[in-house]
XYZ file of C-alpha atoms in Angstrom:
84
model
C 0.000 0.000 0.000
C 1.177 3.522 -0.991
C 1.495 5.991 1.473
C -0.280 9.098 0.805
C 1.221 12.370 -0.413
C 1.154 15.649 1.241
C 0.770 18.399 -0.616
C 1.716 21.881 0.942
C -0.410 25.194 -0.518
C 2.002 27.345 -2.061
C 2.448 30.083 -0.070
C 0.243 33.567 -1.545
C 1.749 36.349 -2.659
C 0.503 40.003 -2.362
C -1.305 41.771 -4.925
C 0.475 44.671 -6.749
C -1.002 47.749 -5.272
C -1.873 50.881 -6.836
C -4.330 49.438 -9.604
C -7.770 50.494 -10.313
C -10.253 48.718 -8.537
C -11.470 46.911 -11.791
C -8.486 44.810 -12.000
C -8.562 43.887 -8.285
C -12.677 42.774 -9.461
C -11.714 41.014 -12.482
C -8.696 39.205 -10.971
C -10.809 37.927 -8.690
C -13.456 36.924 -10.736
C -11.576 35.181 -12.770
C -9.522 33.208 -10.114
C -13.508 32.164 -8.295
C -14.697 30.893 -12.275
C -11.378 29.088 -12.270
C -12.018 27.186 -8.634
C -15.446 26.538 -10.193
C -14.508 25.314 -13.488
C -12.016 23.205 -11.698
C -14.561 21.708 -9.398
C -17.220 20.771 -12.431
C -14.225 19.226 -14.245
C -13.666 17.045 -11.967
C -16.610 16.294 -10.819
C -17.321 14.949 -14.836
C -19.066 18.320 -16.299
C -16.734 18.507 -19.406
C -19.461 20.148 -21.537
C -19.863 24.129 -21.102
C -23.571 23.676 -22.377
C -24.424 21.369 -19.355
C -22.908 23.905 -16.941
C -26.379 25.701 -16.459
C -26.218 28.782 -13.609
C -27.687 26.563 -11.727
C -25.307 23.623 -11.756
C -22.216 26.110 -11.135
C -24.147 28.027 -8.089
C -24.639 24.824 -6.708
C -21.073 24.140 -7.065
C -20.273 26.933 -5.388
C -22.093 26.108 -2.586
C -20.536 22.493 -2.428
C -16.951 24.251 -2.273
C -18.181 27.116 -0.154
C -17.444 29.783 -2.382
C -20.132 32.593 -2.473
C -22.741 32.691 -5.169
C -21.893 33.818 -8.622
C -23.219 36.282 -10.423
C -24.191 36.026 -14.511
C -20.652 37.457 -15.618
C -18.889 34.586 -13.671
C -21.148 31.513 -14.778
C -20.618 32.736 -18.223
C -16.931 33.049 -17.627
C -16.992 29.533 -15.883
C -18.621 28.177 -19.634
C -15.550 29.844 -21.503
C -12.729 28.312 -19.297
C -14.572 24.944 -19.761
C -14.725 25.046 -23.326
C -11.282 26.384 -23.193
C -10.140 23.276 -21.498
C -12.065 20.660 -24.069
């Protein structure tokens, strides 16, 4: 029997300061429709058309992110036809 790996979480780095407050928004937009487009990948949702609103707010509430808006579901779709 293998013994199981531990993984450490790399360690997070500051964000530049100074920006406009629409790239702090959009940064993190982008990084929540990533955790979410993770999470439906692996859970076997390969096909953006299947990832309703309603499927991804669901996953966020599996993973305990908070609800997404429109914008994000939509951007969810695009990363997962990005990755097919």
């Amino acid at each position: 029997m293998a013994a199981a790996a531990i993984i450490s979480m790399p360690k997070k780095k500051a964000l530049p300061a100074g920006l406009p407050r629409e790239w702090y928004e959009s940064h993190n937009r982008r990084l929540k429709a990533m955790r979410l487009a993770i999470s439906l990948l692996d859970t076997g949702t390969y096909d953006a058309q299947r990832a309703t609103n309603r499927k991804i707010r669901t996953m966020a509430v599996r993973v305990g992110i908070h609800r997404p808006s429109n914008v994000t579901c939509k951007m969810v779709r695009s990363f997962i036809r990005q990755a097919g």
